[in-house]
Amino acid sequence: MKAPVSWIREYVDLPADVSTEALAAELTALGLKLEAIEKPGDAITGPLVVGRVLTMEAEPQKNGKTINWCTVDVGDANGTGEPQGIVCGAHNFRPGDLVVCVLPGAVLPGNFEIAARKTYGHVSAGMICSTRELGLGDDHDGILVLPADAGAPGDDAFDLLGLREEVIEFEINPDRAYALSLRGVAREAALAFDAPFHDPASRDVPAPNDVGYQVVIEDPAGCPVFAARTVSGFDPAAPTPDWLARRVTQAGMRPISLAVDITNYVMLELGQPIHGYDADRLTGPIRVRRATEGEHLTTLDGHDRVLSAEDLVVTDDTGPIGLGGVMGGATTEMSETTTHVLIEAAHWDPVSMFRTGKRHKLTSEAGKRNERGVDPTLPAYAADRVVELLTTYGGGTSEPGVTLVGEPPSRPMIRIASDLPARVTGMPIDAATAVANLEAVGCVVETDAAGQLTATPPPWRPDLTDPYDLVEEVARIVGYDQVPSILPTAASGRGLTREQRLRRRIGRALAGAGCVEVISFPFIGDAAFDALGLPADDLLRHTVRLANPLSSEEPSYTTTLLPGLFKAAARNLGRGATGVALFETGTVAFPADRGPAPIYGVDWRPSSAELAKLDAALPIQPLFLAVVLAGERERAGWWGQGREAGWSDAIGIVRRLGAELGIDVEVRSASRSPWHPGRCAQVLADGHEFGHAGELHPNVCKAFGLPARSAAVEIDLDVLMRHAVDVTPGPEFSTYPVAKEDVALVVDDATTVAEVEQALREGAGELLESLRLFDVYTGEQVGRGHKSLAFALRFRAPDRTLTEQETSAARDAAVALAAARTGAVQRV
Amino acid sequence: MSGPNTDYDPVEVTPLKSEEVEAARDAALAAIAGATDLEALKAVRIDHTGDRSPLALANREIGALPPQARKEAGQRIGQARGAVNQALAARQALLEREHEERMLVEETVDVTLPTDRVPAGARHPITTGSEMIADIFVAMGWEVAEGPVIEAEWLNFDALNLGPDHPARTMQDTFWTDPTENHVVLRTHTSPVQARTMLTREPPIYVVCPGRVFRTDEYDATHSPVFHQVEGLVVDEGITMAHLKGTLDHFASSMFGEGITTRFRPSYFPFTEPSAEVDLTCFVCRGAGRTDDGSSCRTCRGEGWIEWGGCGVVNPRVLTACGVDSERYSGFAFGMGIDRTLMFRHGIDDLRAFFEGDIRFTTAFGSDIS
């Protein structure tokens, strides 16, 4: 809402010394938030004066243009009193016209400095201005021609053009619809400065009679009040007075024609949307009803609209002629030939307005006010005000008929304990203050013997329905700056939950492993699934789809974090990084496909069974962790070669996480997109799979622009965390000397290290303290299709030094079991 | 070795003559002093204390002396050998020390060589910033509540007094899952977590809810369709707006430092009544509106305050929908953007920096925020 300060001051006797900044600050403190203060003249320095065109000679130019060489009387403003010679490219004026001249030394908006300069063979000493050059509008078709009585040559043009006018733009919250009018803003200003308020709606209006245009309300719930007045003999060519056009412009609307400008002006003044009809194009009585489903209406924006049974329509004998309260129809629209005007000022049900606006995707200044709630007592006053302006500036005559049908809805009576404001706000607000402040916002307050208050809000405050609404009114007048600052003493909490602590630990472990966390948008589409090489029936392709995605390319909530990470990795490499290790933890979603979530009432708590139905309808939303390792994992340097990331780094990270959480991670070879089929591991905790890790498929690297052999991990953190050890048992260990034995075993290529390890462990028995693979050899000595695995075994007993016999017996048992299970042959 | 010299009267055996012994001793000492490294000293040790050294050979001759002469000769030899061994030990120690010093000098490296063999990792500032915020509240005995990001429409809107026709629903442009008749949305705020908390727990409730939220905003320097919020909720007996102010003042000074406080302005949110916008003392100019050079502060546009978030007293309608006895309990709630909070705490101009994944941005924050 843009409010010119002079317009506000018209309705409230503010002290003259109240600055615009102070006014805006006080209104902000009351809840009308300052967005901006506009001072159009601030970007202009004079001289900017009225001039009278004395002569003009059209001079065609080689470039095809015709310029006018003018002499302009600017009085004494140029210091000489001689006519000013100015070249002007516009043609919409003639000698004798009053215009606005800017003289050398002046500065126009955009830091445009004016000087006498030679152009088209003349010295042009200044400029004749258009509204756009002055920052007053977009009109650049011609220069600004002033009315003949606007002033005398040499007069300062700042005041004349309203350039010293200041406009405050407010952000109006949805509950304060009354402040979408100068009436409402001025009322708040009166409250802020305790200054007298002059209600622009306070006017004598003629009593309704039977000779007015016939209006029938068939849906009083949708349209409780309808006022209609008619003006005949209106001159459609009459210009909008400058002051009115200026105010409409300052308030952020475009002047169009006198009749339209007047309806907008009155809407801005009072907050009541008005609609004007060409009365000669109406056929029969006006009726207000709900539309029949499928009925058509062409609205004045030219759109043919199919109506819903919930839409309120204004009709005449021809059918719908307007979408009530939202937008008029094309057939009865006022035009440049309209001389007979019917003014509609009606009150509409806000919910219907909201729904119709949403359904037809229509936003308008009228709709904005109607759907938030307008003062229902206004229609008769607003219609009368429009009639006054139409007859004053458009030369028409007010016809004697005055139509006013319907009744404003009854107002609620709100019971509120007089100490509620104090109890809710913590401010020392006594009953007298509560009553006084409620009355200040227009409530009628009664106090009963028990100190209970009953407040009836004023008609312009449909937002006040509950006791707490009244508390806010009382509190904002006392001032939110008066709220004391007291720290509550909280009930003792139990700290972070297990999952919250584990998540922090996982993040720190990954950062410690050299991985950098990223956050990507969780939206995905087929292109990413294709790039991952997922089969058509892959589970990850079954997504939660969005009805209104940001991009049709990514219409779903993601089921995998990998594509986002791959893109971030490629971006970093593209920006010059030689290697990246990135991770992301985030929610992914899988459809539950269990039907819709119910919508319950809000007057009581849904039962636990009902709440369970809400959860059941939600997608399954596990927390995933993904890691990508691409390019250099260890840098090359003076210490030697660097090392590129590979499959083992990815699996190593999962093992590291497992160790951090006390989980013995089992690794099995697996084959799954987007990983390399021979270099992918399935990872398990206590026999439960929780994800995959390994080298990416070469095609996936190519598709995402990653270097060959990039590696990745994706795991379900919820599963992993479920298996985390809660209480680590204190480890026991022996301090007796260690006995070391190395064994080299030759096995088939297909035999995994894990299998051999498992057999060695079991075979060695409880004297085995640790076992570690330290070499893998393939070559002639072990034969084709075989490999030699070298293990270091460490034996130790808890209670004694082991003898050589004990150690070699344990080693032999280990080798024997490995041989039996895997066919391993010991190399000697 | 000569045999026992029994046939003789005590006569002097040449090698045992005192001048011989002294000469041998002096030669040894000179050789020791002349040894300049451990290798040379080793040779000296062999030459002068070895089996074939003059003093060792002389020592053998003692037996050839008549018994009465043995004692004196023994003493003489003994003293000479002692002096040599002492000098050897001293020289050995000195040369070892010199050798070690020289070795250490020779092993000097350029300690300014790079050491970044494995690049450093980092956690995202939104993660660590959320944790920092959570910790401020946990330290006061609050708990951290969480909920699903894809949420039931009823919990995201209706339960929070945002009915189907509430104009505020148009203030928050919502991502709906398909089909919309399923009434499931990407949560537009973390408030459904508050509703869930009230629906499942008995007061007193003191929770803070950080999390990811979604709105169909354009993606630019100050807007993102995906962003992060933290909300707080208290429901207890006797809770007032003053407790809300106290909590937010504490939050502000914990997050931004002493002297940073909050200001309330009347506002409107469906789930709170009365409602307020919270402004924060500008972190850059500390409320002055001007920077040290006198120019208007860019961060707060000279106002001295920055818009931080929204808050208010929990609307009794919300308490009722969530099964809380609104006669007995009252509460307050607040919410602000984590991304935005971090943007002005760290002077980040473009919100998109959080979501680009450039490691140069993230690594600057390390594994915890400061």
PDB file of C-alpha atoms in Angstrom, chain B residues 122-330:
ATOM      1  CA  ALA B 122      34.845 -29.810   6.138  1.00  0.00           C
ATOM      2  CA  ARG B 123      31.257 -29.858   7.275  1.00  0.00           C
ATOM      3  CA  HIS B 124      28.691 -27.551   5.744  1.00  0.00           C
ATOM      4  CA  PRO B 125      28.176 -24.262   7.596  1.00  0.00           C
ATOM      5  CA  ILE B 126      24.418 -24.839   7.609  1.00  0.00           C
ATOM      6  CA  THR B 127      24.973 -28.152   9.382  1.00  0.00           C
ATOM      7  CA  THR B 128      27.372 -26.711  11.914  1.00  0.00           C
ATOM      8  CA  GLY B 129      25.387 -23.489  12.218  1.00  0.00           C
ATOM      9  CA  SER B 130      22.246 -25.504  12.978  1.00  0.00           C
ATOM     10  CA  GLU B 131      24.196 -27.417  15.598  1.00  0.00           C
ATOM     11  CA  MET B 132      25.478 -24.207  17.126  1.00  0.00           C
ATOM     12  CA  ILE B 133      21.909 -22.928  17.403  1.00  0.00           C
ATOM     13  CA  ALA B 134      20.689 -26.234  18.807  1.00  0.00           C
ATOM     14  CA  ASP B 135      23.460 -26.174  21.394  1.00  0.00           C
ATOM     15  CA  ILE B 136      22.452 -22.706  22.599  1.00  0.00           C
ATOM     16  CA  PHE B 137      19.004 -24.070  23.411  1.00  0.00           C
ATOM     17  CA  VAL B 138      20.144 -27.459  24.656  1.00  0.00           C
ATOM     18  CA  ALA B 139      22.327 -25.592  27.140  1.00  0.00           C
ATOM     19  CA  MET B 140      19.114 -24.063  28.511  1.00  0.00           C
ATOM     20  CA  GLY B 141      17.531 -27.469  28.940  1.00  0.00           C
ATOM     21  CA  TRP B 142      15.558 -27.466  25.685  1.00  0.00           C
ATOM     22  CA  GLU B 143      15.429 -30.419  23.334  1.00  0.00           C
ATOM     23  CA  VAL B 144      15.883 -30.629  19.572  1.00  0.00           C
ATOM     24  CA  ALA B 145      12.750 -31.869  17.791  1.00  0.00           C
ATOM     25  CA  GLU B 146      12.615 -33.127  14.219  1.00  0.00           C
ATOM     26  CA  GLY B 147      10.030 -34.311  11.749  1.00  0.00           C
ATOM     27  CA  PRO B 148       9.548 -35.405   8.137  1.00  0.00           C
ATOM     28  CA  VAL B 149      10.263 -32.954   5.329  1.00  0.00           C
ATOM     29  CA  ILE B 150       7.424 -34.359   3.251  1.00  0.00           C
ATOM     30  CA  GLU B 151       4.467 -33.652   5.446  1.00  0.00           C
ATOM     31  CA  ALA B 152       0.716 -34.017   5.715  1.00  0.00           C
ATOM     32  CA  GLU B 153      -1.148 -30.907   4.598  1.00  0.00           C
ATOM     33  CA  TRP B 154      -3.151 -30.955   7.825  1.00  0.00           C
ATOM     34  CA  LEU B 155       0.004 -30.695   9.921  1.00  0.00           C
ATOM     35  CA  ASN B 156       1.656 -28.115   7.691  1.00  0.00           C
ATOM     36  CA  PHE B 157      -1.396 -25.858   7.501  1.00  0.00           C
ATOM     37  CA  ASP B 158      -4.684 -26.712   9.190  1.00  0.00           C
ATOM     38  CA  ALA B 159      -3.318 -27.607  12.611  1.00  0.00           C
ATOM     39  CA  LEU B 160      -1.459 -24.299  12.589  1.00  0.00           C
ATOM     40  CA  ASN B 161      -4.635 -22.252  12.037  1.00  0.00           C
ATOM     41  CA  LEU B 162      -3.993 -21.941   8.324  1.00  0.00           C
ATOM     42  CA  GLY B 163      -7.372 -23.135   7.075  1.00  0.00           C
ATOM     43  CA  PRO B 164      -7.948 -24.006   3.412  1.00  0.00           C
ATOM     44  CA  ASP B 165      -9.169 -20.475   2.656  1.00  0.00           C
ATOM     45  CA  HIS B 166      -6.667 -18.657   4.786  1.00  0.00           C
ATOM     46  CA  PRO B 167      -5.063 -15.850   2.806  1.00  0.00           C
ATOM     47  CA  ALA B 168      -1.752 -16.773   4.408  1.00  0.00           C
ATOM     48  CA  ARG B 169      -1.679 -19.959   2.354  1.00  0.00           C
ATOM     49  CA  THR B 170      -0.976 -17.801  -0.636  1.00  0.00           C
ATOM     50  CA  MET B 171       1.878 -16.126   1.223  1.00  0.00           C
ATOM     51  CA  GLN B 172       3.740 -19.407   1.185  1.00  0.00           C
ATOM     52  CA  ASP B 173       3.887 -20.926  -2.193  1.00  0.00           C
ATOM     53  CA  THR B 174       3.833 -24.591  -1.576  1.00  0.00           C
ATOM     54  CA  PHE B 175       5.266 -27.608  -3.391  1.00  0.00           C
ATOM     55  CA  TRP B 176       2.464 -30.174  -3.549  1.00  0.00           C
ATOM     56  CA  THR B 177       3.029 -33.841  -4.170  1.00  0.00           C
ATOM     57  CA  ASP B 178       1.112 -35.412  -7.000  1.00  0.00           C
ATOM     58  CA  PRO B 179      -1.828 -35.904  -6.835  1.00  0.00           C
ATOM     59  CA  THR B 180      -2.696 -32.877  -4.713  1.00  0.00           C
ATOM     60  CA  GLU B 181      -5.768 -34.743  -3.460  1.00  0.00           C
ATOM     61  CA  ASN B 182      -3.369 -36.815  -1.377  1.00  0.00           C
ATOM     62  CA  HIS B 183      -2.897 -33.736   0.808  1.00  0.00           C
ATOM     63  CA  VAL B 184       0.851 -34.202   1.143  1.00  0.00           C
ATOM     64  CA  VAL B 185       3.257 -31.254   0.751  1.00  0.00           C
ATOM     65  CA  LEU B 186       6.929 -30.453   1.051  1.00  0.00           C
ATOM     66  CA  ARG B 187       6.815 -28.653   4.359  1.00  0.00           C
ATOM     67  CA  THR B 188       6.852 -24.872   3.940  1.00  0.00           C
ATOM     68  CA  HIS B 189       8.171 -24.278   7.442  1.00  0.00           C
ATOM     69  CA  THR B 190       9.355 -26.363  10.371  1.00  0.00           C
ATOM     70  CA  SER B 191       6.125 -25.535  12.246  1.00  0.00           C
ATOM     71  CA  PRO B 192       4.587 -28.975  11.632  1.00  0.00           C
ATOM     72  CA  VAL B 193       7.328 -30.260  13.921  1.00  0.00           C
ATOM     73  CA  GLN B 194       5.883 -28.004  16.603  1.00  0.00           C
ATOM     74  CA  ALA B 195       2.429 -29.412  15.953  1.00  0.00           C
ATOM     75  CA  ARG B 196       3.795 -32.952  16.116  1.00  0.00           C
ATOM     76  CA  THR B 197       5.531 -32.184  19.385  1.00  0.00           C
ATOM     77  CA  MET B 198       2.369 -30.834  20.968  1.00  0.00           C
ATOM     78  CA  LEU B 199       0.360 -33.743  19.608  1.00  0.00           C
ATOM     79  CA  THR B 200       2.675 -36.341  21.088  1.00  0.00           C
ATOM     80  CA  ARG B 201       4.053 -34.813  24.280  1.00  0.00           C
ATOM     81  CA  GLU B 202       2.641 -33.389  27.442  1.00  0.00           C
ATOM     82  CA  PRO B 203       3.696 -29.895  28.513  1.00  0.00           C
ATOM     83  CA  PRO B 204       6.028 -28.533  29.681  1.00  0.00           C
ATOM     84  CA  ILE B 205       7.469 -28.397  26.174  1.00  0.00           C
ATOM     85  CA  TYR B 206      10.711 -26.600  25.352  1.00  0.00           C
ATOM     86  CA  VAL B 207      11.890 -27.542  21.890  1.00  0.00           C
ATOM     87  CA  VAL B 208      13.868 -26.063  19.059  1.00  0.00           C
ATOM     88  CA  CYS B 209      13.326 -27.405  15.535  1.00  0.00           C
ATOM     89  CA  PRO B 210      15.993 -26.785  12.895  1.00  0.00           C
ATOM     90  CA  GLY B 211      15.392 -28.201   9.451  1.00  0.00           C
ATOM     91  CA  ARG B 212      15.043 -27.983   5.699  1.00  0.00           C
ATOM     92  CA  VAL B 213      11.958 -26.326   4.223  1.00  0.00           C
ATOM     93  CA  PHE B 214      10.642 -25.695   0.715  1.00  0.00           C
ATOM     94  CA  ARG B 215       8.827 -22.923  -1.100  1.00  0.00           C
ATOM     95  CA  THR B 216       8.333 -22.379  -4.807  1.00  0.00           C
ATOM     96  CA  ASP B 217      10.507 -19.270  -4.771  1.00  0.00           C
ATOM     97  CA  GLU B 218      12.701 -18.169  -7.611  1.00  0.00           C
ATOM     98  CA  TYR B 219      16.345 -19.019  -7.022  1.00  0.00           C
ATOM     99  CA  ASP B 220      18.364 -15.837  -6.622  1.00  0.00           C
ATOM    100  CA  ALA B 221      20.809 -14.132  -4.283  1.00  0.00           C
ATOM    101  CA  THR B 222      18.277 -13.906  -1.461  1.00  0.00           C
ATOM    102  CA  HIS B 223      15.686 -16.593  -2.257  1.00  0.00           C
ATOM    103  CA  SER B 224      15.906 -20.309  -2.648  1.00  0.00           C
ATOM    104  CA  PRO B 225      13.258 -22.989  -3.150  1.00  0.00           C
ATOM    105  CA  VAL B 226      15.141 -25.034  -0.561  1.00  0.00           C
ATOM    106  CA  PHE B 227      16.280 -23.360   2.602  1.00  0.00           C
ATOM    107  CA  HIS B 228      16.613 -23.912   6.337  1.00  0.00           C
ATOM    108  CA  GLN B 229      14.683 -22.677   9.293  1.00  0.00           C
ATOM    109  CA  VAL B 230      14.899 -22.942  13.010  1.00  0.00           C
ATOM    110  CA  GLU B 231      11.773 -22.642  15.068  1.00  0.00           C
ATOM    111  CA  GLY B 232      11.327 -22.702  18.796  1.00  0.00           C
ATOM    112  CA  LEU B 233       8.300 -23.665  20.834  1.00  0.00           C
ATOM    113  CA  VAL B 234       7.544 -23.386  24.510  1.00  0.00           C
ATOM    114  CA  VAL B 235       4.312 -24.544  26.110  1.00  0.00           C
ATOM    115  CA  ASP B 236       4.119 -24.279  29.858  1.00  0.00           C
ATOM    116  CA  GLU B 237       2.090 -22.681  32.605  1.00  0.00           C
ATOM    117  CA  GLY B 238       2.344 -18.907  32.847  1.00  0.00           C
ATOM    118  CA  ILE B 239       4.302 -18.347  29.639  1.00  0.00           C
ATOM    119  CA  THR B 240       4.086 -14.773  28.289  1.00  0.00           C
ATOM    120  CA  MET B 241       5.517 -12.627  25.517  1.00  0.00           C
ATOM    121  CA  ALA B 242       8.130 -11.492  28.027  1.00  0.00           C
ATOM    122  CA  HIS B 243       9.544 -15.027  28.075  1.00  0.00           C
ATOM    123  CA  LEU B 244       9.614 -14.942  24.287  1.00  0.00           C
ATOM    124  CA  LYS B 245      11.552 -11.682  24.356  1.00  0.00           C
ATOM    125  CA  GLY B 246      13.950 -13.025  26.980  1.00  0.00           C
ATOM    126  CA  THR B 247      14.591 -16.173  24.961  1.00  0.00           C
ATOM    127  CA  LEU B 248      15.229 -14.312  21.716  1.00  0.00           C
ATOM    128  CA  ASP B 249      17.495 -11.775  23.411  1.00  0.00           C
ATOM    129  CA  HIS B 250      19.496 -14.659  24.824  1.00  0.00           C
ATOM    130  CA  PHE B 251      19.593 -16.406  21.444  1.00  0.00           C
ATOM    131  CA  ALA B 252      20.727 -13.178  19.758  1.00  0.00           C
ATOM    132  CA  SER B 253      23.557 -12.489  22.172  1.00  0.00           C
ATOM    133  CA  SER B 254      24.674 -16.142  22.196  1.00  0.00           C
ATOM    134  CA  MET B 255      24.791 -16.227  18.425  1.00  0.00           C
ATOM    135  CA  PHE B 256      26.121 -12.756  17.714  1.00  0.00           C
ATOM    136  CA  GLY B 257      27.811 -11.566  20.888  1.00  0.00           C
ATOM    137  CA  GLU B 258      27.061  -9.358  23.862  1.00  0.00           C
ATOM    138  CA  GLY B 259      25.175  -6.197  23.072  1.00  0.00           C
ATOM    139  CA  ILE B 260      23.183  -7.755  20.248  1.00  0.00           C
ATOM    140  CA  THR B 261      19.524  -7.739  21.161  1.00  0.00           C
ATOM    141  CA  THR B 262      16.079  -7.904  19.556  1.00  0.00           C
ATOM    142  CA  ARG B 263      13.140  -5.628  18.797  1.00  0.00           C
ATOM    143  CA  PHE B 264       9.510  -6.615  18.274  1.00  0.00           C
ATOM    144  CA  ARG B 265       7.122  -5.117  15.708  1.00  0.00           C
ATOM    145  CA  PRO B 266       3.447  -6.080  15.460  1.00  0.00           C
ATOM    146  CA  SER B 267       2.874  -8.531  12.658  1.00  0.00           C
ATOM    147  CA  TYR B 268       0.633 -11.346  11.596  1.00  0.00           C
ATOM    148  CA  PHE B 269       1.066 -15.105  11.585  1.00  0.00           C
ATOM    149  CA  PRO B 270      -1.885 -17.449  11.753  1.00  0.00           C
ATOM    150  CA  PHE B 271      -0.336 -19.679  14.421  1.00  0.00           C
ATOM    151  CA  THR B 272       0.501 -16.884  16.821  1.00  0.00           C
ATOM    152  CA  GLU B 273      -1.580 -14.132  18.382  1.00  0.00           C
ATOM    153  CA  PRO B 274      -0.278 -11.613  19.283  1.00  0.00           C
ATOM    154  CA  SER B 275       2.377 -11.881  16.580  1.00  0.00           C
ATOM    155  CA  ALA B 276       5.577  -9.960  16.096  1.00  0.00           C
ATOM    156  CA  GLU B 277       8.375  -9.538  13.630  1.00  0.00           C
ATOM    157  CA  VAL B 278      11.741  -9.855  15.343  1.00  0.00           C
ATOM    158  CA  ASP B 279      14.494  -7.470  14.354  1.00  0.00           C
ATOM    159  CA  LEU B 280      18.075  -8.056  15.394  1.00  0.00           C
ATOM    160  CA  THR B 281      20.593  -5.366  16.268  1.00  0.00           C
ATOM    161  CA  CYS B 282      22.685  -5.039  13.127  1.00  0.00           C
ATOM    162  CA  PHE B 283      25.696  -7.261  13.640  1.00  0.00           C
ATOM    163  CA  VAL B 284      27.888  -5.114  11.401  1.00  0.00           C
ATOM    164  CA  CYS B 285      27.283  -1.592  12.731  1.00  0.00           C
ATOM    165  CA  ARG B 286      26.062  -2.866  16.106  1.00  0.00           C
ATOM    166  CA  GLY B 287      22.909  -0.803  15.863  1.00  0.00           C
ATOM    167  CA  ALA B 288      24.545   2.487  14.961  1.00  0.00           C
ATOM    168  CA  GLY B 289      23.244   2.463  11.386  1.00  0.00           C
ATOM    169  CA  ARG B 290      26.604   3.850  10.307  1.00  0.00           C
ATOM    170  CA  THR B 291      29.972   2.276   9.800  1.00  0.00           C
ATOM    171  CA  ASP B 292      33.202   3.644  11.266  1.00  0.00           C
ATOM    172  CA  ASP B 293      33.839   5.892   8.271  1.00  0.00           C
ATOM    173  CA  GLY B 294      30.442   7.514   8.795  1.00  0.00           C
ATOM    174  CA  SER B 295      28.770   5.990   5.751  1.00  0.00           C
ATOM    175  CA  SER B 296      25.378   4.347   6.027  1.00  0.00           C
ATOM    176  CA  CYS B 297      25.623   0.678   7.009  1.00  0.00           C
ATOM    177  CA  ARG B 298      25.024  -1.506   3.945  1.00  0.00           C
ATOM    178  CA  THR B 299      23.894  -4.531   5.906  1.00  0.00           C
ATOM    179  CA  CYS B 300      20.942  -2.844   7.646  1.00  0.00           C
ATOM    180  CA  ARG B 301      20.552   0.010   5.126  1.00  0.00           C
ATOM    181  CA  GLY B 302      21.206   2.469   7.917  1.00  0.00           C
ATOM    182  CA  GLU B 303      18.362   1.242  10.110  1.00  0.00           C
ATOM    183  CA  GLY B 304      20.513  -0.327  12.813  1.00  0.00           C
ATOM    184  CA  TRP B 305      18.227  -3.362  12.752  1.00  0.00           C
ATOM    185  CA  ILE B 306      17.937  -6.409  10.536  1.00  0.00           C
ATOM    186  CA  GLU B 307      14.754  -8.402  10.011  1.00  0.00           C
ATOM    187  CA  TRP B 308      15.416 -11.727  11.664  1.00  0.00           C
ATOM    188  CA  GLY B 309      12.189 -13.689  11.848  1.00  0.00           C
ATOM    189  CA  GLY B 310       8.687 -13.995  13.200  1.00  0.00           C
ATOM    190  CA  CYS B 311       7.319 -14.912  16.576  1.00  0.00           C
ATOM    191  CA  GLY B 312       4.397 -14.642  18.905  1.00  0.00           C
ATOM    192  CA  VAL B 313       2.198 -16.194  21.525  1.00  0.00           C
ATOM    193  CA  VAL B 314       0.872 -19.548  20.336  1.00  0.00           C
ATOM    194  CA  ASN B 315      -2.680 -19.026  19.123  1.00  0.00           C
ATOM    195  CA  PRO B 316      -5.033 -20.880  21.487  1.00  0.00           C
ATOM    196  CA  ARG B 317      -6.712 -22.358  18.398  1.00  0.00           C
ATOM    197  CA  VAL B 318      -3.433 -24.129  17.602  1.00  0.00           C
ATOM    198  CA  LEU B 319      -3.161 -25.428  21.167  1.00  0.00           C
ATOM    199  CA  THR B 320      -6.703 -26.755  20.904  1.00  0.00           C
ATOM    200  CA  ALA B 321      -6.120 -28.501  17.572  1.00  0.00           C
ATOM    201  CA  CYS B 322      -3.035 -30.118  19.096  1.00  0.00           C
ATOM    202  CA  GLY B 323      -4.769 -31.269  22.227  1.00  0.00           C
ATOM    203  CA  VAL B 324      -3.190 -28.838  24.682  1.00  0.00           C
ATOM    204  CA  ASP B 325      -5.431 -27.387  27.389  1.00  0.00           C
ATOM    205  CA  SER B 326      -5.324 -23.709  26.427  1.00  0.00           C
ATOM    206  CA  GLU B 327      -6.885 -22.668  29.710  1.00  0.00           C
ATOM    207  CA  ARG B 328      -4.026 -24.129  31.689  1.00  0.00           C
ATOM    208  CA  TYR B 329      -1.102 -23.696  29.314  1.00  0.00           C
ATOM    209  CA  SER B 330       0.162 -20.911  27.161  1.00  0.00           C
TER     210      SER B 330
END
